[in-house]
Amino acid sequence: MSIDRTHLTALLARERARYEADHPRSRELFGQADHLFGRVPMTWMGMWSGGFPLYLDSAHGNRITDVDGHTYIDFALGDTGAMAGHSPRATVEAVTRRLGELGGITTMLPTGDAEWVAAELARRFGLPLWSFTLTATDANRWAIRLARLATGRPKILVFSYCYHGSVDEIFAVPGPDGRAVARPGNVAPPVPLDLTTRVVEFNDVEALAAELAQGDVAAVLMEPALTNIGIVLPEDGYLDEVRRLCTENGTLLMIDETHTFSAGPGGATAAWGLHPDIFVIGKSIGGGIPSGAYGISDAVARRVGADPDADLVDVGGVGGTLAGNALSVAAMRATLENVLTAPAFEHMIELATRFTAGVQQTLDATGVPWSVSQLGARSEYRFASPAPRTGTDSAACADAELDEFLHLFMVNRGVLITPFHNMALMCPDTSAADVDEHTRLFAEAVGELVAVG
Ligand SMILES: Cc1ncc(COP(=O)(O)O)c(C=O)c1O
C-alpha cells in the first residue's frame, strides 16, 4: 500500500488551513516576533508544523493549553524535558521553597541535596561519582574532555545520525572511505570531522571493531538505542559486543541516557545490564528545571586525577558557573524522589505498550509499509518496514510532508506529538484514555491517507 502524493498534498493543505484558522492568537504573536532570530526564542521551535508554533498559555501534567484556548493531550512532553509531566507538584513545591522561602538560587555553594541526588543516580545507574550540569549537552561536552584526559587519546567514536546535543564531535556520518565527514546541515564545523571523530553505523560490530583497532579513540559515545532519528533498537548481543570491544581496545564506554531513560527508573543501563565507564543524563531529571549530570567510574576518576596539570576546578574547560545550583539540585531531588519513581515508570511503560499496539493495529489493518518501535515509556512510528537497523537507513525513510500531515492532523484534533519525527512519550499523568484517543485519531488519519491510492 503506497501513499498517493497528490492526495497527501491536498490533505496537508486542508490541515494547514484549519490550523491557521483555529490559532489566530498564536499566529499574531508569531507575526510580531520581529526581534527573535528565526522568529522564535530558540531555533528548534521553528520545527513545529503549520508555519508558526502554538504559543503556550499553561501546562499541567500531560495537558497543554495554548493562547487560543485549546487544550491538548501532550505526547511531546518537551521532547523529554517534561517526561515527569508539566510542573509536577513535588518539584514545584521544592523549587518554590528554594526560590522564595530559602532563597539562594545560585550561590556557588553546595547544598545537602546534591549528595542525595548523586547517591540516587549511583543507585539507579551504577556509577559511583557524579557531577552536575544544566543541560545534557554540557554533560556530554565536559565528560568528553575527561575521557580524552583519562586516555590521552584524541578521538570520539559516534554513530551515524546520532544526536547528543550541540557537541562539535558528533555531527558526523561515514564518508565514501569510511572516514568521518560532516553530516548534512552541520553548521560551520570548527575543524574537519575526521580530526576529532570516528563514526560507524549502529548495529555494525565489524565496523566498530575496525575503527577502535586504530587505537586513537578515547570514548565511544552512544545512546543504547538511537532515539533522535526515530528509534533504532540494538540487535541481540550488540551492546555486549560494544562493551567487549571498548574494553579490548582501551576505549571508554560513554552512555548517554538523556532519552533512553524512558526504558525504566535506571534507564537502559539497569534494564539491559549495561556497564558504562561514563554516564550522561539530562532534560527530565529536574522535572523541567534545567538540570543534567554525568557519572564516572572510580577507574576514570583515578586516571583523571593522575594528571597534575589538568585544571579541573577553575578555567580548565570543565564546569559552568550556574551548574549544580541549589534550585536545579532541589528540582532533581524532588523529581527523582517523588515523580520519576519505579511505580511511575511501570505505569508509563504499560501505556507506551498500549500506544504501540494501537499504532500497530492501524498499520496491520491498512497495510501501510511503516513500523512502530517502543523503548520503555517512548513509542515512535517510522515510514519503513521492517524498522530500520541503522541511523542512515532510518534517515533515508524520513518524509517531511507525511510528518507535517500527521502532526497537524493530531494538533487540529487536540493531540501533540513531538515536532521531531513521530515520537510519543508517556508521563506519570498520561492515562489509557489519552492513549486511546491517539489510537483513534491515528486510525482516522491513516484511513484518510489510504482512501485514495
Ligand atoms: C541523547 C541526547 N543527549 C543530549 C541531548 C542534549 O540535550 P540538551 O539539548 O538539553 O542539552 C539530547 C537532546 O535531544 C539528546 O537527545
GROMACS .gro file of C-alpha atoms and ligand atoms in nm:
model
  469
    1MET     CA    1   0.000   0.000   0.000
    2SER     CA    2   0.169   0.323  -0.112
    3ILE     CA    3   0.062   0.678  -0.035
    4ASP     CA    4  -0.080   0.885  -0.322
    5ARG     CA    5   0.130   1.204  -0.306
    6THR     CA    6  -0.128   1.427  -0.475
    7HIS     CA    7  -0.385   1.315  -0.224
    8LEU     CA    8  -0.137   1.373   0.062
    9THR     CA    9  -0.067   1.727  -0.062
   10ALA     CA   10  -0.439   1.803  -0.070
   11LEU     CA   11  -0.492   1.664   0.281
   12LEU     CA   12  -0.196   1.864   0.408
   13ALA     CA   13  -0.334   2.186   0.256
   14ARG     CA   14  -0.666   2.120   0.433
   15GLU     CA   15  -0.494   2.064   0.769
   16ARG     CA   16  -0.274   2.374   0.730
   17ALA     CA   17  -0.580   2.588   0.657
   18ARG     CA   18  -0.759   2.450   0.963
   19TYR     CA   19  -0.453   2.506   1.183
   20GLU     CA   20  -0.421   2.866   1.070
   21ALA     CA   21  -0.792   2.937   1.118
   22ASP     CA   22  -0.800   2.779   1.466
   23HIS     CA   23  -0.493   2.960   1.606
   24PRO     CA   24  -0.525   3.334   1.531
   25ARG     CA   25  -0.360   3.450   1.856
   26SER     CA   26  -0.056   3.222   1.811
   27ARG     CA   27  -0.025   3.342   1.452
   28GLU     CA   28  -0.048   3.705   1.563
   29LEU     CA   29   0.222   3.665   1.830
   30PHE     CA   30   0.448   3.489   1.580
   31GLY     CA   31   0.389   3.771   1.332
   32GLN     CA   32   0.502   4.024   1.595
   33ALA     CA   33   0.825   3.842   1.683
   34ASP     CA   34   1.046   4.069   1.474
   35HIS     CA   35   1.343   4.064   1.715
   36LEU     CA   36   1.374   3.691   1.757
   37PHE     CA   37   1.623   3.508   1.539
   38GLY     CA   38   1.404   3.281   1.325
   39ARG     CA   39   1.102   3.449   1.497
   40VAL     CA   40   1.127   3.201   1.787
   41PRO     CA   41   1.304   3.211   2.127
   42MET     CA   42   1.519   2.912   2.029
   43THR     CA   43   1.573   2.792   1.676
   44TRP     CA   44   1.435   2.438   1.733
   45MET     CA   45   1.092   2.589   1.797
   46GLY     CA   46   1.081   2.652   1.423
   47MET     CA   47   1.029   2.276   1.385
   48TRP     CA   48   0.659   2.288   1.475
   49SER     CA   49   0.434   2.223   1.177
   50GLY     CA   50   0.185   2.465   1.027
   51GLY     CA   51   0.406   2.768   0.958
   52PHE     CA   52   0.407   2.902   1.316
   53PRO     CA   53   0.426   2.738   1.660
   54LEU     CA   54   0.146   2.725   1.913
   55TYR     CA   55   0.206   2.981   2.187
   56LEU     CA   56   0.188   2.840   2.537
   57ASP     CA   57  -0.061   2.964   2.791
   58SER     CA   58  -0.038   2.697   3.062
   59ALA     CA   59   0.064   2.335   3.114
   60HIS     CA   60  -0.006   2.084   3.390
   61GLY     CA   61   0.051   1.711   3.395
   62ASN     CA   62   0.012   1.592   3.036
   63ARG     CA   63  -0.209   1.879   2.926
   64ILE     CA   64  -0.102   2.198   2.744
   65THR     CA   65  -0.332   2.494   2.680
   66ASP     CA   66  -0.242   2.743   2.409
   67VAL     CA   67  -0.317   3.115   2.390
   68ASP     CA   68  -0.618   3.047   2.168
   69GLY     CA   69  -0.776   2.844   2.448
   70HIS     CA   70  -0.725   2.495   2.301
   71THR     CA   71  -0.613   2.220   2.539
   72TYR     CA   72  -0.404   1.928   2.412
   73ILE     CA   73  -0.306   1.583   2.528
   74ASP     CA   74   0.071   1.623   2.524
   75PHE     CA   75   0.279   1.331   2.399
   76ALA     CA   76   0.569   1.562   2.305
   77LEU     CA   77   0.648   1.646   2.668
   78GLY     CA   78   0.912   1.898   2.571
   79ASP     CA   79   1.098   1.630   2.371
   80THR     CA   80   1.161   1.450   2.705
   81GLY     CA   81   1.233   1.762   2.913
   82ALA     CA   82   0.887   1.716   3.066
   83MET     CA   83   0.885   1.335   3.098
   84ALA     CA   84   0.789   1.393   3.464
   85GLY     CA   85   0.479   1.580   3.341
   86HIS     CA   86   0.441   1.957   3.333
   87SER     CA   87   0.505   2.126   3.667
   88PRO     CA   88   0.488   1.813   3.883
   89ARG     CA   89   0.364   1.905   4.231
   90ALA     CA   90   0.663   1.774   4.429
   91THR     CA   91   0.910   1.954   4.203
   92VAL     CA   92   0.711   2.277   4.216
   93GLU     CA   93   0.699   2.263   4.597
   94ALA     CA   94   1.075   2.206   4.625
   95VAL     CA   95   1.174   2.478   4.381
   96THR     CA   96   0.920   2.722   4.523
   97ARG     CA   97   1.071   2.670   4.867
   98ARG     CA   98   1.421   2.732   4.732
   99LEU     CA   99   1.313   3.029   4.522
  100GLY     CA  100   1.117   3.211   4.790
  101GLU     CA  101   1.138   3.083   5.146
  102LEU     CA  102   1.505   2.979   5.147
  103GLY     CA  103   1.640   3.190   4.862
  104GLY     CA  104   1.979   3.137   4.703
  105ILE     CA  105   1.903   3.014   4.355
  106THR     CA  106   2.267   3.039   4.252
  107THR     CA  107   2.543   3.096   4.507
  108MET     CA  108   2.837   2.873   4.401
  109LEU     CA  109   2.781   2.691   4.734
  110PRO     CA  110   2.671   2.328   4.765
  111THR     CA  111   2.351   2.214   4.936
  112GLY     CA  112   2.290   1.883   5.110
  113ASP     CA  113   2.052   1.782   4.830
  114ALA     CA  114   2.349   1.729   4.597
  115GLU     CA  115   2.481   1.421   4.778
  116TRP     CA  116   2.127   1.279   4.794
  117VAL     CA  117   2.089   1.317   4.417
  118ALA     CA  118   2.435   1.175   4.343
  119ALA     CA  119   2.367   0.873   4.566
  120GLU     CA  120   2.034   0.818   4.393
  121LEU     CA  121   2.196   0.840   4.048
  122ALA     CA  122   2.460   0.593   4.167
  123ARG     CA  123   2.186   0.357   4.290
  124ARG     CA  124   1.995   0.379   3.962
  125PHE     CA  125   2.274   0.382   3.706
  126GLY     CA  126   2.562   0.212   3.887
  127LEU     CA  127   2.841   0.469   3.859
  128PRO     CA  128   2.983   0.592   4.190
  129LEU     CA  129   3.086   0.955   4.124
  130TRP     CA  130   2.869   1.237   3.985
  131SER     CA  131   2.890   1.597   3.876
  132PHE     CA  132   2.608   1.828   3.772
  133THR     CA  133   2.538   2.044   3.470
  134LEU     CA  134   2.240   2.241   3.344
  135THR     CA  135   2.200   2.055   3.014
  136ALA     CA  136   2.281   1.718   2.865
  137THR     CA  137   2.487   1.898   2.602
  138ASP     CA  138   2.717   2.034   2.873
  139ALA     CA  139   2.734   1.696   3.046
  140ASN     CA  140   2.850   1.541   2.719
  141ARG     CA  141   3.099   1.818   2.646
  142TRP     CA  142   3.260   1.805   2.990
  143ALA     CA  143   3.263   1.427   3.005
  144ILE     CA  144   3.429   1.413   2.661
  145ARG     CA  145   3.711   1.628   2.800
  146LEU     CA  146   3.750   1.386   3.090
  147ALA     CA  147   3.755   1.089   2.852
  148ARG     CA  148   4.035   1.247   2.649
  149LEU     CA  149   4.224   1.334   2.966
  150ALA     CA  150   4.185   0.982   3.110
  151THR     CA  151   4.302   0.806   2.793
  152GLY     CA  152   4.536   1.059   2.633
  153ARG     CA  153   4.358   0.987   2.303
  154PRO     CA  154   4.212   1.244   2.064
  155LYS     CA  155   3.902   1.091   1.907
  156ILE     CA  156   3.543   1.019   1.999
  157LEU     CA  157   3.354   0.745   1.818
  158VAL     CA  158   2.988   0.811   1.745
  159PHE     CA  159   2.712   0.652   1.536
  160SER     CA  160   2.580   0.779   1.209
  161TYR     CA  161   2.283   1.013   1.271
  162CYS     CA  162   2.325   1.011   1.646
  163TYR     CA  163   2.242   1.320   1.849
  164HIS     CA  164   2.389   1.416   2.186
  165GLY     CA  165   2.323   1.791   2.195
  166SER     CA  166   2.522   2.066   2.027
  167VAL     CA  167   2.854   1.885   2.070
  168ASP     CA  168   3.102   1.952   1.787
  169GLU     CA  169   3.236   1.596   1.765
  170ILE     CA  170   2.907   1.424   1.695
  171PHE     CA  171   2.766   1.565   1.372
  172ALA     CA  172   2.937   1.305   1.157
  173VAL     CA  173   2.846   1.040   0.905
  174PRO     CA  174   3.082   0.797   0.731
  175GLY     CA  175   3.224   0.939   0.406
  176PRO     CA  176   3.294   0.723   0.098
  177ASP     CA  177   3.617   0.588   0.251
  178GLY     CA  178   3.460   0.541   0.594
  179ARG     CA  179   3.624   0.849   0.745
  180ALA     CA  180   3.400   1.091   0.932
  181VAL     CA  181   3.255   1.379   0.732
  182ALA     CA  182   3.012   1.646   0.844
  183ARG     CA  183   2.656   1.529   0.832
  184PRO     CA  184   2.419   1.727   0.607
  185GLY     CA  185   2.321   2.056   0.769
  186ASN     CA  186   2.610   2.069   1.019
  187VAL     CA  187   2.650   2.442   1.091
  188ALA     CA  188   3.009   2.553   1.028
  189PRO     CA  189   3.210   2.270   1.189
  190PRO     CA  190   3.517   2.422   1.360
  191VAL     CA  191   3.755   2.159   1.220
  192PRO     CA  192   3.720   1.874   0.968
  193LEU     CA  193   3.528   1.600   1.147
  194ASP     CA  194   3.786   1.327   1.088
  195LEU     CA  195   4.028   1.511   1.318
  196THR     CA  196   3.801   1.460   1.617
  197THR     CA  197   3.568   1.178   1.530
  198ARG     CA  198   3.532   0.823   1.409
  199VAL     CA  199   3.187   0.716   1.302
  200VAL     CA  200   3.018   0.385   1.227
  201GLU     CA  201   2.667   0.257   1.171
  202PHE     CA  202   2.469   0.142   1.473
  203ASN     CA  203   2.442  -0.240   1.498
  204ASP     CA  204   2.759  -0.291   1.285
  205VAL     CA  205   3.005  -0.480   1.508
  206GLU     CA  206   3.270  -0.528   1.239
  207ALA     CA  207   3.293  -0.160   1.153
  208LEU     CA  208   3.320  -0.073   1.522
  209ALA     CA  209   3.598  -0.328   1.572
  210ALA     CA  210   3.792  -0.187   1.276
  211GLU     CA  211   3.765   0.174   1.394
  212LEU     CA  212   3.854   0.101   1.756
  213ALA     CA  213   4.154  -0.102   1.640
  214GLN     CA  214   4.312   0.224   1.518
  215GLY     CA  215   4.394   0.287   1.885
  216ASP     CA  216   4.310   0.658   1.894
  217VAL     CA  217   3.954   0.654   2.030
  218ALA     CA  218   3.914   0.792   2.381
  219ALA     CA  219   3.546   0.706   2.412
  220VAL     CA  220   3.255   0.551   2.230
  221LEU     CA  221   2.968   0.795   2.288
  222MET     CA  222   2.636   0.623   2.239
  223GLU     CA  223   2.270   0.603   2.320
  224PRO     CA  224   2.190   0.235   2.393
  225ALA     CA  225   1.921   0.276   2.125
  226LEU     CA  226   1.926   0.567   1.880
  227THR     CA  227   1.633   0.796   1.958
  228ASN     CA  228   1.696   1.103   1.751
  229ILE     CA  229   1.646   0.953   1.407
  230GLY     CA  230   1.339   0.760   1.504
  231ILE     CA  231   1.403   0.475   1.746
  232VAL     CA  232   1.671   0.232   1.626
  233LEU     CA  233   1.691  -0.057   1.870
  234PRO     CA  234   2.009  -0.258   1.932
  235GLU     CA  235   2.010  -0.610   1.791
  236ASP     CA  236   2.052  -0.904   2.028
  237GLY     CA  237   2.403  -0.913   2.174
  238TYR     CA  238   2.513  -0.588   2.006
  239LEU     CA  239   2.563  -0.387   2.324
  240ASP     CA  240   2.764  -0.672   2.479
  241GLU     CA  241   2.994  -0.659   2.176
  242VAL     CA  242   3.030  -0.281   2.212
  243ARG     CA  243   3.134  -0.324   2.576
  244ARG     CA  244   3.375  -0.604   2.489
  245LEU     CA  245   3.539  -0.408   2.206
  246CYS     CA  246   3.576  -0.097   2.422
  247THR     CA  247   3.749  -0.296   2.693
  248GLU     CA  248   3.974  -0.478   2.446
  249ASN     CA  249   4.084  -0.155   2.280
  250GLY     CA  250   4.131   0.061   2.590
  251THR     CA  251   3.837   0.284   2.492
  252LEU     CA  252   3.592   0.419   2.746
  253LEU     CA  253   3.222   0.344   2.700
  254MET     CA  254   3.020   0.661   2.747
  255ILE     CA  255   2.645   0.606   2.754
  256ASP     CA  256   2.407   0.899   2.711
  257GLU     CA  257   2.067   0.811   2.856
  258THR     CA  258   1.906   1.152   2.821
  259HIS     CA  259   1.628   0.996   2.612
  260THR     CA  260   1.667   0.622   2.679
  261PHE     CA  261   1.594   0.690   3.046
  262SER     CA  262   1.245   0.606   2.919
  263ALA     CA  263   1.348   0.237   2.943
  264GLY     CA  264   1.296   0.236   3.320
  265PRO     CA  265   1.390   0.400   3.651
  266GLY     CA  266   1.754   0.301   3.590
  267GLY     CA  267   1.737   0.365   3.215
  268ALA     CA  268   1.852   0.106   2.964
  269THR     CA  269   2.168   0.067   3.174
  270ALA     CA  270   1.974  -0.106   3.451
  271ALA     CA  271   1.705  -0.258   3.228
  272TRP     CA  272   1.957  -0.421   2.993
  273GLY     CA  273   2.252  -0.474   3.230
  274LEU     CA  274   2.498  -0.231   3.069
  275HIS     CA  275   2.831  -0.129   3.219
  276PRO     CA  276   2.937   0.221   3.109
  277ASP     CA  277   3.257   0.391   3.223
  278ILE     CA  278   3.091   0.731   3.187
  279PHE     CA  279   2.718   0.801   3.202
  280VAL     CA  280   2.530   1.112   3.090
  281ILE     CA  281   2.175   1.225   3.158
  282GLY     CA  282   1.980   1.548   3.128
  283LYS     CA  283   1.645   1.701   3.038
  284SER     CA  284   1.390   1.517   3.250
  285ILE     CA  285   1.566   1.460   3.581
  286GLY     CA  286   1.490   1.813   3.707
  287GLY     CA  287   1.121   1.791   3.619
  288GLY     CA  288   1.172   2.068   3.362
  289ILE     CA  289   1.413   2.285   3.565
  290PRO     CA  290   1.746   2.294   3.376
  291SER     CA  291   1.948   2.000   3.507
  292GLY     CA  292   2.195   1.742   3.386
  293ALA     CA  293   2.460   1.512   3.526
  294TYR     CA  294   2.747   1.286   3.435
  295GLY     CA  295   2.875   0.993   3.632
  296ILE     CA  296   3.221   0.835   3.616
  297SER     CA  297   3.371   0.510   3.740
  298ASP     CA  298   3.637   0.501   4.012
  299ALA     CA  299   3.890   0.395   3.748
  300VAL     CA  300   3.814   0.700   3.530
  301ALA     CA  301   3.830   0.924   3.837
  302ARG     CA  302   4.172   0.786   3.926
  303ARG     CA  303   4.310   0.839   3.577
  304VAL     CA  304   4.169   1.190   3.554
  305GLY     CA  305   4.311   1.277   3.894
  306ALA     CA  306   4.656   1.150   3.798
  307ASP     CA  307   4.732   1.447   3.574
  308PRO     CA  308   4.865   1.730   3.796
  309ASP     CA  309   4.844   1.980   3.508
  310ALA     CA  310   4.473   1.934   3.438
  311ASP     CA  311   4.281   2.220   3.597
  312LEU     CA  312   3.951   2.064   3.697
  313VAL     CA  313   3.841   2.335   3.938
  314ASP     CA  314   3.888   2.665   3.756
  315VAL     CA  315   3.924   2.750   3.391
  316GLY     CA  316   4.042   2.414   3.254
  317GLY     CA  317   3.731   2.364   3.044
  318VAL     CA  318   3.515   2.154   3.274
  319GLY     CA  319   3.230   2.318   3.462
  320GLY     CA  320   2.990   2.612   3.446
  321THR     CA  321   2.908   2.891   3.691
  322LEU     CA  322   2.544   2.800   3.738
  323ALA     CA  323   2.583   2.421   3.720
  324GLY     CA  324   2.484   2.236   4.036
  325ASN     CA  325   2.299   2.542   4.164
  326ALA     CA  326   2.067   2.496   4.460
  327LEU     CA  327   1.749   2.532   4.254
  328SER     CA  328   1.850   2.276   3.992
  329VAL     CA  329   1.965   2.027   4.255
  330ALA     CA  330   1.646   2.070   4.460
  331ALA     CA  331   1.446   2.004   4.143
  332MET     CA  332   1.643   1.685   4.068
  333ARG     CA  333   1.596   1.558   4.421
  334ALA     CA  334   1.221   1.621   4.428
  335THR     CA  335   1.171   1.473   4.080
  336LEU     CA  336   1.374   1.157   4.140
  337GLU     CA  337   1.238   1.104   4.490
  338ASN     CA  338   0.870   1.165   4.417
  339VAL     CA  339   0.787   1.176   4.047
  340LEU     CA  340   1.003   0.959   3.819
  341THR     CA  341   0.979   0.663   4.054
  342ALA     CA  342   0.971   0.290   3.980
  343PRO     CA  343   0.588   0.270   4.005
  344ALA     CA  344   0.558   0.574   3.774
  345PHE     CA  345   0.773   0.401   3.513
  346GLU     CA  346   0.562   0.088   3.540
  347HIS     CA  347   0.253   0.295   3.454
  348MET     CA  348   0.428   0.486   3.175
  349ILE     CA  349   0.570   0.173   3.012
  350GLU     CA  350   0.234  -0.002   3.025
  351LEU     CA  351   0.079   0.292   2.844
  352ALA     CA  352   0.354   0.305   2.582
  353THR     CA  353   0.289  -0.064   2.518
  354ARG     CA  354  -0.080   0.019   2.469
  355PHE     CA  355   0.013   0.311   2.242
  356THR     CA  356   0.243   0.090   2.032
  357ALA     CA  357  -0.022  -0.180   1.997
  358GLY     CA  358  -0.276   0.083   1.888
  359VAL     CA  359  -0.046   0.210   1.613
  360GLN     CA  360   0.041  -0.145   1.505
  361GLN     CA  361  -0.329  -0.225   1.474
  362THR     CA  362  -0.371   0.051   1.214
  363LEU     CA  363  -0.052  -0.047   1.031
  364ASP     CA  364  -0.182  -0.405   1.007
  365ALA     CA  365  -0.531  -0.301   0.904
  366THR     CA  366  -0.421  -0.062   0.629
  367GLY     CA  367  -0.101  -0.233   0.511
  368VAL     CA  368   0.098   0.093   0.501
  369PRO     CA  369   0.469  -0.004   0.496
  370TRP     CA  370   0.555   0.163   0.826
  371SER     CA  371   0.681   0.028   1.158
  372VAL     CA  372   0.646   0.125   1.522
  373SER     CA  373   0.915   0.081   1.789
  374GLN     CA  374   0.890   0.108   2.166
  375LEU     CA  375   1.158   0.198   2.414
  376GLY     CA  376   1.002   0.176   2.759
  377ALA     CA  377   0.778   0.480   2.800
  378ARG     CA  378   0.850   0.607   2.449
  379SER     CA  379   0.699   0.491   2.122
  380GLU     CA  380   0.760   0.604   1.769
  381TYR     CA  381   0.646   0.515   1.420
  382ARG     CA  382   0.866   0.538   1.116
  383PHE     CA  383   0.789   0.527   0.744
  384ALA     CA  384   0.970   0.199   0.678
  385SER     CA  385   0.902  -0.167   0.744
  386PRO     CA  386   1.077  -0.355   0.893
  387ALA     CA  387   1.208  -0.093   1.136
  388PRO     CA  388   1.548   0.048   1.028
  389ARG     CA  389   1.855  -0.105   1.195
  390THR     CA  390   2.097   0.185   1.136
  391GLY     CA  391   2.079   0.562   1.161
  392THR     CA  392   2.149   0.603   0.791
  393ASP     CA  393   1.865   0.366   0.697
  394SER     CA  394   1.635   0.549   0.931
  395ALA     CA  395   1.737   0.889   0.792
  396ALA     CA  396   1.661   0.761   0.443
  397CYS     CA  397   1.294   0.700   0.525
  398ALA     CA  398   1.224   1.048   0.660
  399ASP     CA  399   0.923   1.210   0.494
  400ALA     CA  400   0.870   1.574   0.587
  401GLU     CA  401   0.532   1.602   0.415
  402LEU     CA  402   0.392   1.295   0.588
  403ASP     CA  403   0.529   1.415   0.921
  404GLU     CA  404   0.360   1.751   0.879
  405PHE     CA  405   0.028   1.599   0.778
  406LEU     CA  406   0.024   1.363   1.077
  407HIS     CA  407   0.139   1.630   1.323
  408LEU     CA  408  -0.121   1.881   1.205
  409PHE     CA  409  -0.397   1.621   1.189
  410MET     CA  410  -0.327   1.547   1.556
  411VAL     CA  411  -0.285   1.909   1.668
  412ASN     CA  412  -0.608   2.008   1.497
  413ARG     CA  413  -0.787   1.742   1.697
  414GLY     CA  414  -0.623   1.802   2.035
  415VAL     CA  415  -0.311   1.583   2.043
  416LEU     CA  416   0.057   1.690   2.038
  417ILE     CA  417   0.336   1.462   1.925
  418THR     CA  418   0.698   1.582   1.906
  419PRO     CA  419   0.785   1.809   1.616
  420PHE     CA  420   1.095   1.594   1.568
  421HIS     CA  421   0.980   1.289   1.369
  422ASN     CA  422   0.691   1.097   1.533
  423MET     CA  423   0.784   1.036   1.893
  424ALA     CA  424   0.526   0.994   2.168
  425LEU     CA  425   0.626   0.984   2.533
  426MET     CA  426   0.418   0.890   2.836
  427CYS     CA  427   0.445   1.072   3.170
  428PRO     CA  428   0.302   0.978   3.510
  429ASP     CA  429  -0.016   1.177   3.431
  430THR     CA  430  -0.087   1.012   3.094
  431SER     CA  431  -0.397   0.792   3.101
  432ALA     CA  432  -0.520   0.495   2.898
  433ALA     CA  433  -0.798   0.720   2.765
  434ASP     CA  434  -0.534   0.963   2.634
  435VAL     CA  435  -0.356   0.681   2.456
  436ASP     CA  436  -0.683   0.551   2.311
  437GLU     CA  437  -0.762   0.896   2.176
  438HIS     CA  438  -0.433   0.889   1.985
  439THR     CA  439  -0.509   0.538   1.860
  440ARG     CA  440  -0.848   0.655   1.730
  441LEU     CA  441  -0.704   0.963   1.559
  442PHE     CA  442  -0.410   0.772   1.411
  443ALA     CA  443  -0.652   0.521   1.256
  444GLU     CA  444  -0.857   0.810   1.118
  445ALA     CA  445  -0.551   0.992   0.976
  446VAL     CA  446  -0.403   0.684   0.808
  447GLY     CA  447  -0.751   0.583   0.689
  448GLU     CA  448  -0.779   0.919   0.508
  449LEU     CA  449  -0.432   0.879   0.363
  450VAL     CA  450  -0.504   0.540   0.209
  451ALA     CA  451  -0.857   0.623   0.096
  452VAL     CA  452  -0.710   0.725  -0.242
  453GLY     CA  453  -0.425   0.530  -0.395
  454LIG     C1  454   2.059   1.170   2.365
  454LIG     C2  455   2.067   1.319   2.385
  454LIG     N1  456   2.170   1.369   2.452
  454LIG     C3  457   2.183   1.501   2.473
  454LIG     C4  458   2.089   1.590   2.427
  454LIG     C5  459   2.105   1.735   2.452
  454LIG     O1  460   2.013   1.781   2.545
  454LIG     P1  461   2.006   1.937   2.571
  454LIG     O2  462   1.956   1.996   2.441
  454LIG     O3  463   1.906   1.951   2.679
  454LIG     O4  464   2.140   1.985   2.606
  454LIG     C6  465   1.979   1.541   2.357
  454LIG     C7  466   1.877   1.633   2.303
  454LIG     O5  467   1.785   1.598   2.235
  454LIG     C8  468   1.967   1.402   2.335
  454LIG     O6  469   1.866   1.351   2.267
   0.00000   0.00000   0.00000
